[in-house]
Coordinates of C-alpha atoms in Angstrom, one line a residue:
M1 CA 5.2 18.2 11.7
H2 CA 1.7 20.0 11.1
V3 CA -1.9 18.8 10.0
G4 CA -2.7 20.3 6.1
Q5 CA 1.3 20.7 5.6
A6 CA 0.8 19.7 1.9
V7 CA 5.0 19.1 1.3
S8 CA 7.3 16.3 1.4
A9 CA 9.9 15.8 3.5
Q10 CA 12.5 17.1 1.1
G11 CA 9.8 20.3 0.9
N12 CA 8.3 19.5 -2.6
R13 CA 4.5 20.4 -2.8
L14 CA 2.4 17.2 -3.3
A15 CA 1.5 16.5 -7.2
L16 CA -2.6 17.6 -6.2
E17 CA -1.5 20.5 -5.2
R18 CA 0.9 21.7 -8.1
W19 CA -2.5 20.7 -10.5
F20 CA -5.1 22.2 -8.1
G21 CA -3.2 25.1 -6.3
Q22 CA -4.1 26.2 -2.8
N23 CA -7.1 24.6 -2.1
M24 CA -5.1 21.1 -1.6
R25 CA -3.7 22.9 1.9
E26 CA -7.1 22.3 3.5
L27 CA -6.6 18.5 3.4
P28 CA -5.7 16.6 6.1
H29 CA -1.8 15.6 5.8
V30 CA 1.7 14.7 7.8
A31 CA 4.6 14.6 5.4
L32 CA 5.9 11.3 5.4
T33 CA 7.1 10.8 2.0
T34 CA 10.1 11.7 -0.4
L35 CA 8.6 12.4 -3.8
P36 CA 8.2 11.8 -6.8
T37 CA 9.8 8.7 -6.8
R38 CA 11.5 7.8 -9.6
V39 CA 10.6 5.7 -13.2
H40 CA 13.2 4.2 -14.9
R41 CA 13.3 1.5 -17.8
L42 CA 14.2 -2.1 -16.9
S43 CA 16.3 -2.9 -19.3
H44 CA 17.2 -6.5 -19.1
W45 CA 13.6 -7.4 -18.6
S46 CA 12.7 -5.7 -21.3
D47 CA 14.8 -7.5 -23.9
L48 CA 13.9 -10.8 -22.1
L49 CA 10.0 -10.1 -23.1
G50 CA 10.5 -8.2 -26.2
I51 CA 8.5 -5.4 -25.0
E52 CA 9.3 -2.0 -23.1
V53 CA 8.9 -2.2 -19.4
W54 CA 9.5 0.4 -16.7
V55 CA 9.3 0.9 -13.4
K56 CA 8.1 3.4 -10.8
R57 CA 9.9 3.0 -7.9
D58 CA 7.5 3.3 -5.0
D59 CA 9.9 1.1 -2.9
E60 CA 11.7 4.4 -2.1
T61 CA 8.2 6.6 -1.2
N62 CA 10.6 6.9 2.5
P63 CA 14.1 5.9 3.6
R64 CA 12.9 4.1 6.8
Y65 CA 9.9 2.3 5.2
G66 CA 8.7 2.4 1.6
G67 CA 6.2 0.9 -0.1
N68 CA 2.6 2.2 -0.9
K69 CA 2.0 2.4 3.0
P70 CA 3.5 6.1 3.4
R71 CA 1.4 7.8 0.8
K72 CA -2.2 6.7 2.3
L73 CA -1.3 6.9 5.4
E74 CA 0.4 10.7 5.0
F75 CA -3.4 11.5 4.8
L76 CA -4.9 8.8 7.5
L77 CA -2.4 10.3 10.1
G78 CA -3.3 13.6 9.1
E79 CA -7.0 13.2 9.5
A80 CA -6.5 11.2 12.7
L81 CA -4.6 14.0 14.3
Q82 CA -6.8 16.8 12.7
A83 CA -9.9 14.4 14.5
G84 CA -8.1 15.1 17.9
S85 CA -7.3 11.1 18.1
R86 CA -4.9 10.1 20.7
R87 CA -5.2 6.4 19.4
V88 CA -5.5 4.5 15.6
L89 CA -7.4 1.5 15.0
T90 CA -6.3 -0.8 12.1
F91 CA -6.0 -4.3 10.8
G92 CA -4.3 -7.0 8.7
G93 CA -2.4 -10.6 8.6
L94 CA -0.5 -11.8 11.0
G95 CA 2.6 -10.2 9.1
T96 CA 1.1 -7.2 7.9
H97 CA 3.2 -4.3 6.5
H98 CA 0.7 -2.0 6.4
G99 CA 0.2 -2.7 10.3
L100 CA 4.5 -2.2 11.1
A101 CA 4.3 1.2 8.9
T102 CA 1.1 2.7 10.5
A103 CA 3.0 1.5 13.9
L104 CA 6.1 3.2 12.9
F105 CA 5.0 6.2 11.6
A106 CA 2.2 6.7 14.0
R107 CA 4.5 7.0 16.9
E108 CA 6.5 9.2 15.1
V109 CA 3.5 11.6 15.0
G110 CA 2.5 10.8 18.5
L111 CA -0.3 8.6 18.5
R112 CA -0.8 5.2 20.2
V113 CA -1.8 2.2 17.7
G114 CA -4.4 -0.9 18.2
V115 CA -3.5 -3.6 15.5
G116 CA -6.2 -6.6 15.3
L117 CA -4.7 -9.4 13.2
L118 CA -6.1 -12.6 11.3
Y119 CA -4.9 -15.3 10.1
Q120 CA -2.1 -16.0 7.3
P121 CA 0.7 -18.6 6.7
V122 CA 3.0 -17.8 9.4
T123 CA 7.2 -18.0 7.8
A124 CA 10.1 -16.5 9.4
A125 CA 9.4 -12.7 7.9
V126 CA 5.9 -13.5 9.5
R127 CA 7.2 -13.6 12.8
E128 CA 9.9 -10.8 13.2
N129 CA 7.1 -8.4 11.7
L130 CA 5.1 -9.6 14.8
L131 CA 7.9 -9.0 17.1
A132 CA 8.4 -5.8 15.8
L133 CA 4.9 -4.6 16.2
H134 CA 5.3 -5.7 19.8
A135 CA 8.4 -3.5 19.9
L136 CA 7.1 -0.5 17.9
D137 CA 4.4 -0.7 21.1
A138 CA 1.7 -1.4 18.8
E139 CA -1.3 -3.1 20.9
L140 CA -1.9 -6.5 19.0
F141 CA -5.3 -8.8 19.4
Y142 CA -5.8 -11.5 17.0
G143 CA -9.1 -13.3 15.4
A144 CA -8.3 -16.4 13.7
R145 CA -11.8 -15.4 11.5
V146 CA -13.0 -11.8 10.3
P147 CA -16.3 -11.9 12.4
A148 CA -14.3 -13.0 15.7
L149 CA -11.9 -10.2 14.7
A150 CA -14.8 -8.2 13.9
A151 CA -16.2 -8.5 18.0
K152 CA -12.6 -8.0 19.0
A153 CA -12.0 -4.9 17.4
A154 CA -15.3 -3.5 18.8
W155 CA -14.8 -4.3 22.1
R156 CA -11.1 -2.9 22.0
W157 CA -12.7 0.7 20.3
L158 CA -14.9 0.6 23.3
Q159 CA -12.2 0.7 25.5
Y160 CA -10.4 3.4 23.6
V161 CA -13.4 5.4 23.9
R162 CA -13.7 5.1 27.3
A163 CA -10.2 5.8 27.6
G164 CA -10.7 9.7 26.0
E165 CA -8.4 8.3 23.4
R166 CA -10.8 9.2 20.2
P167 CA -9.9 6.2 18.0
Y168 CA -9.3 6.7 14.3
V169 CA -10.6 3.9 12.7
I170 CA -8.2 2.8 9.7
P171 CA -9.1 0.0 7.4
T172 CA -6.8 -2.9 6.4
G173 CA -4.6 -1.6 4.1
G174 CA -5.6 2.1 4.5
S175 CA -8.0 1.7 1.6
S176 CA -10.7 4.3 2.8
A177 CA -11.1 7.5 1.0
V178 CA -8.6 9.2 2.6
G179 CA -5.9 6.6 2.4
T180 CA -7.0 6.3 -1.3
L181 CA -5.7 10.3 -2.0
G182 CA -2.4 9.2 -1.7
Y183 CA -2.6 7.1 -5.1
V184 CA -4.5 10.0 -6.6
N185 CA -2.0 11.9 -5.6
A186 CA 0.4 9.3 -6.8
A187 CA -0.7 9.4 -10.4
F188 CA -0.7 13.1 -10.9
E189 CA 3.0 12.6 -10.1
F190 CA 3.7 10.0 -12.9
A191 CA 1.2 12.3 -15.0
E192 CA 4.0 15.0 -14.7
Q193 CA 7.2 12.5 -15.6
V194 CA 5.2 11.4 -18.4
R195 CA 4.8 15.1 -19.3
A196 CA 8.3 16.2 -18.4
G197 CA 9.1 13.2 -21.2
D198 CA 10.7 10.9 -18.6
L199 CA 9.1 7.8 -19.8
P200 CA 6.3 7.2 -22.6
V201 CA 2.5 6.8 -21.8
P202 CA 2.1 3.1 -20.6
E203 CA -0.4 1.1 -21.9
R204 CA -1.2 -0.6 -18.9
V205 CA 0.2 -0.7 -15.1
F206 CA 0.7 -3.5 -13.3
V207 CA -0.3 -3.1 -9.4
P208 CA -0.7 -5.8 -6.7
L209 CA -4.4 -5.3 -6.0
G210 CA -5.0 -6.3 -1.6
S211 CA -7.5 -4.1 0.1
G212 CA -7.5 -1.7 -3.2
G213 CA -6.8 1.7 -2.3
T214 CA -3.5 1.9 -4.1
V215 CA -5.6 0.4 -7.3
A216 CA -8.7 2.9 -7.1
G217 CA -6.7 5.7 -6.7
L218 CA -4.5 5.4 -9.4
A219 CA -7.3 4.6 -11.9
L220 CA -9.2 7.4 -10.4
G221 CA -6.0 9.6 -10.5
L222 CA -4.5 8.6 -14.0
K223 CA -7.8 9.3 -15.5
A224 CA -8.5 12.7 -14.2
A225 CA -4.8 13.2 -15.5
G226 CA -6.0 12.9 -19.0
L227 CA -3.8 9.5 -19.7
R228 CA -5.2 6.8 -21.4
T229 CA -3.0 4.1 -19.3
R230 CA -5.1 1.4 -18.0
V231 CA -4.7 0.3 -14.7
V232 CA -4.4 -3.6 -14.1
G233 CA -5.0 -5.3 -10.2
V234 CA -3.0 -8.0 -9.5
L235 CA -5.1 -9.9 -7.1
V236 CA -3.2 -11.4 -3.9
S237 CA -5.9 -11.3 -1.5
D238 CA -8.9 -13.7 -0.8
I239 CA -9.8 -12.1 2.4
Y240 CA -12.5 -9.5 1.4
P241 CA -11.4 -9.4 -2.0
P242 CA -12.4 -5.9 -4.0
S243 CA -14.0 -6.5 -7.1
P244 CA -14.9 -3.9 -9.7
R245 CA -17.9 -2.7 -8.3
K246 CA -16.0 -2.3 -4.8
L247 CA -13.6 -0.2 -6.6
C248 CA -15.5 1.6 -8.3
R249 CA -17.6 2.8 -5.0
L250 CA -13.9 3.4 -3.2
A251 CA -12.8 5.7 -6.2
A252 CA -16.5 7.9 -6.0
R253 CA -16.0 8.3 -2.4
T254 CA -12.6 9.5 -2.9
A255 CA -13.6 12.1 -5.2
A256 CA -16.6 12.8 -3.1
Y257 CA -14.1 13.5 -0.7
L258 CA -11.8 15.8 -2.1
K259 CA -14.6 17.6 -4.0
V260 CA -16.5 18.6 -0.5
K261 CA -12.7 19.4 1.1
A262 CA -11.1 21.3 -1.7
G263 CA -13.5 21.5 -4.6
I264 CA -11.7 19.8 -6.9
P265 CA -13.7 17.6 -9.7
L266 CA -12.7 14.6 -10.5
P267 CA -14.5 12.4 -13.4
A268 CA -16.8 9.5 -12.4
L269 CA -15.9 6.0 -13.1
T270 CA -17.7 3.2 -14.0
E271 CA -16.8 -0.7 -13.5
E272 CA -14.8 -0.9 -17.1
D273 CA -12.5 1.0 -15.6
F274 CA -11.1 -1.2 -13.3
F275 CA -9.3 -4.7 -14.7
M276 CA -8.4 -7.2 -12.5
E277 CA -5.8 -10.3 -12.9
R278 CA -7.3 -13.4 -10.8
G279 CA -4.9 -16.2 -11.2
Y280 CA -2.3 -15.0 -9.1
L281 CA -3.4 -15.4 -5.5
G282 CA -2.1 -19.1 -5.0
A283 CA -3.6 -20.8 -2.3
G284 CA -4.4 -17.9 -0.7
Y285 CA -3.3 -14.8 1.3
G286 CA 0.4 -15.0 2.0
A287 CA 0.9 -18.0 0.5
A288 CA 3.9 -18.8 -1.9
L289 CA 3.3 -19.1 -6.0
P290 CA 6.7 -20.2 -7.1
P291 CA 6.6 -19.0 -10.5
A292 CA 5.9 -15.7 -8.9
D293 CA 9.4 -16.4 -6.4
A294 CA 11.2 -17.2 -9.7
V295 CA 10.5 -14.3 -11.5
A296 CA 11.4 -11.9 -8.0
T297 CA 14.6 -14.1 -7.8
W298 CA 15.4 -12.9 -11.6
L299 CA 15.0 -9.4 -11.3
H300 CA 16.7 -9.2 -8.0
Q301 CA 19.8 -10.6 -9.9
H302 CA 19.2 -8.9 -13.7
E303 CA 17.6 -5.4 -12.1
G304 CA 18.3 -5.1 -8.8
I305 CA 14.9 -4.6 -7.2
K306 CA 13.8 -6.8 -4.7
L307 CA 10.4 -8.1 -4.5
D308 CA 7.8 -9.7 -1.9
G309 CA 6.4 -13.2 -2.2
T310 CA 2.8 -11.7 -0.7
Y311 CA 2.3 -8.7 -3.3
T312 CA 5.0 -7.8 -5.9
A313 CA 6.1 -10.7 -7.1
K314 CA 2.9 -11.7 -8.1
A315 CA 2.3 -9.0 -10.1
A316 CA 5.4 -8.9 -11.6
L317 CA 4.5 -12.4 -12.9
A318 CA 1.4 -11.3 -13.8
L319 CA 3.3 -8.8 -16.3
E320 CA 5.9 -11.1 -17.5
R321 CA 3.0 -13.4 -18.8
W322 CA 0.9 -10.8 -20.3
A323 CA 4.0 -9.5 -21.7
R324 CA 4.6 -12.8 -23.4
Q325 CA 1.4 -12.9 -25.2
H326 CA 1.2 -9.2 -26.0
R327 CA 5.0 -8.3 -27.7
T328 CA 3.2 -5.5 -29.9
A329 CA 2.0 -4.0 -27.4
G330 CA 3.0 -0.5 -26.3
P331 CA 5.2 0.2 -23.2
V332 CA 3.8 -1.1 -19.5
L333 CA 4.8 -0.2 -16.4
F334 CA 5.1 -1.9 -13.0
W335 CA 4.8 -0.1 -10.1
L336 CA 6.7 -1.2 -7.2
T337 CA 5.0 -1.1 -3.8
Y338 CA 7.5 -2.9 -1.5
S339 CA 9.4 -1.7 1.3
Q340 CA 12.5 -3.0 0.7
A341 CA 13.4 -1.9 4.5
R342 CA 14.3 -4.3 6.7
V343 CA 13.1 -5.1 10.3
V344 CA 16.0 -5.1 12.3
D345 CA 16.9 -1.7 10.4
L346 CA 13.3 -0.5 12.1
V347 CA 13.4 -2.0 15.7
P348 CA 17.1 -3.3 16.2
A349 CA 16.7 -5.7 19.4
L350 CA 13.4 -8.0 18.9
P351 CA 12.0 -8.8 21.9
D352 CA 11.4 -12.6 22.6
Y353 CA 8.2 -13.9 21.5
H354 CA 7.1 -14.4 25.2
A355 CA 6.3 -11.0 25.0
L356 CA 3.8 -10.9 23.1
P357 CA 0.1 -11.5 23.9
R358 CA -0.6 -15.6 24.6
E359 CA -3.0 -16.0 21.7
L360 CA 0.1 -14.8 19.3
Q361 CA 2.7 -17.1 21.0
R362 CA 1.3 -20.1 19.1
F363 CA 2.8 -19.0 16.3
F364 CA 6.5 -19.4 17.2
E365 CA 5.8 -22.5 19.3
N366 CA 4.2 -24.6 16.5
P367 CA 5.7 -23.6 13.1

């Protein structure tokens, strides 16, 4: 894979290149995805809710590790390589899927990884992800609170600099101007599917809202592509949660980056372009929400799609409750951002937890 290679894993051009031409080839990029991801109608859910419901299958962005992470990492790792970095430094909760995807794909393109971790409720899946991060050669460090983690991250960054690794910092969830490009591209890809008649124009798109890059990129890209669809971000994180103002600023930085790098003008957004559903967080980031888990179980049984309890199940619950209140509304879309990859397929042999840094071993010893 080469920096600047604006093609997917199957050789297809990115949607942004199809819309804006050769200028897109100047953007740093490595091919990690198989695009476009498909769309289809969820007939059983539509019948249950009395409203037409469609799904965008971003769980299929990459056969090894899908979800929304590969779309962002294509641009982030591309820029890291272009900058001559030898290591990336990123952050997430103890069971971070973003960190896991970063560790997997960074290793594939020859980059070392450091991952700073914050507390989240500890489950069997969280422990499994921690062990997989170690198995993928990620250097792990922990901070119980954000200030402590920030101090440790600054020290690690300095050590990486002194080692000549030119560390490239990827924020939580990959939600920088560069990472957000992944979902600007996704929005134009989706607009192509609408224009081709693959699905009707949805009135709303429901998507989990964590660090904000997915929502900001979709809102910016859909507006630029001329779709009237409103993006509904279902808030699932209380760790520096984004506000409409923060999302608007992230979209503006992304638009500015595209303008400078590729000469592509995108429309300005306002805070009114961002709609947030705040009632689905539960007890906090990563905490179970039983009604959401019930929706996830039903969808797995009747539609064959798999959701996770931290992000996508909560977004699905928000869609379901909204649909029951707006049965005369137009079609809605559920943007499925969860990777269905199993950790055992990524890392066949998980290490013993004693191989982890001592500060992380206690999450196995005191369940």
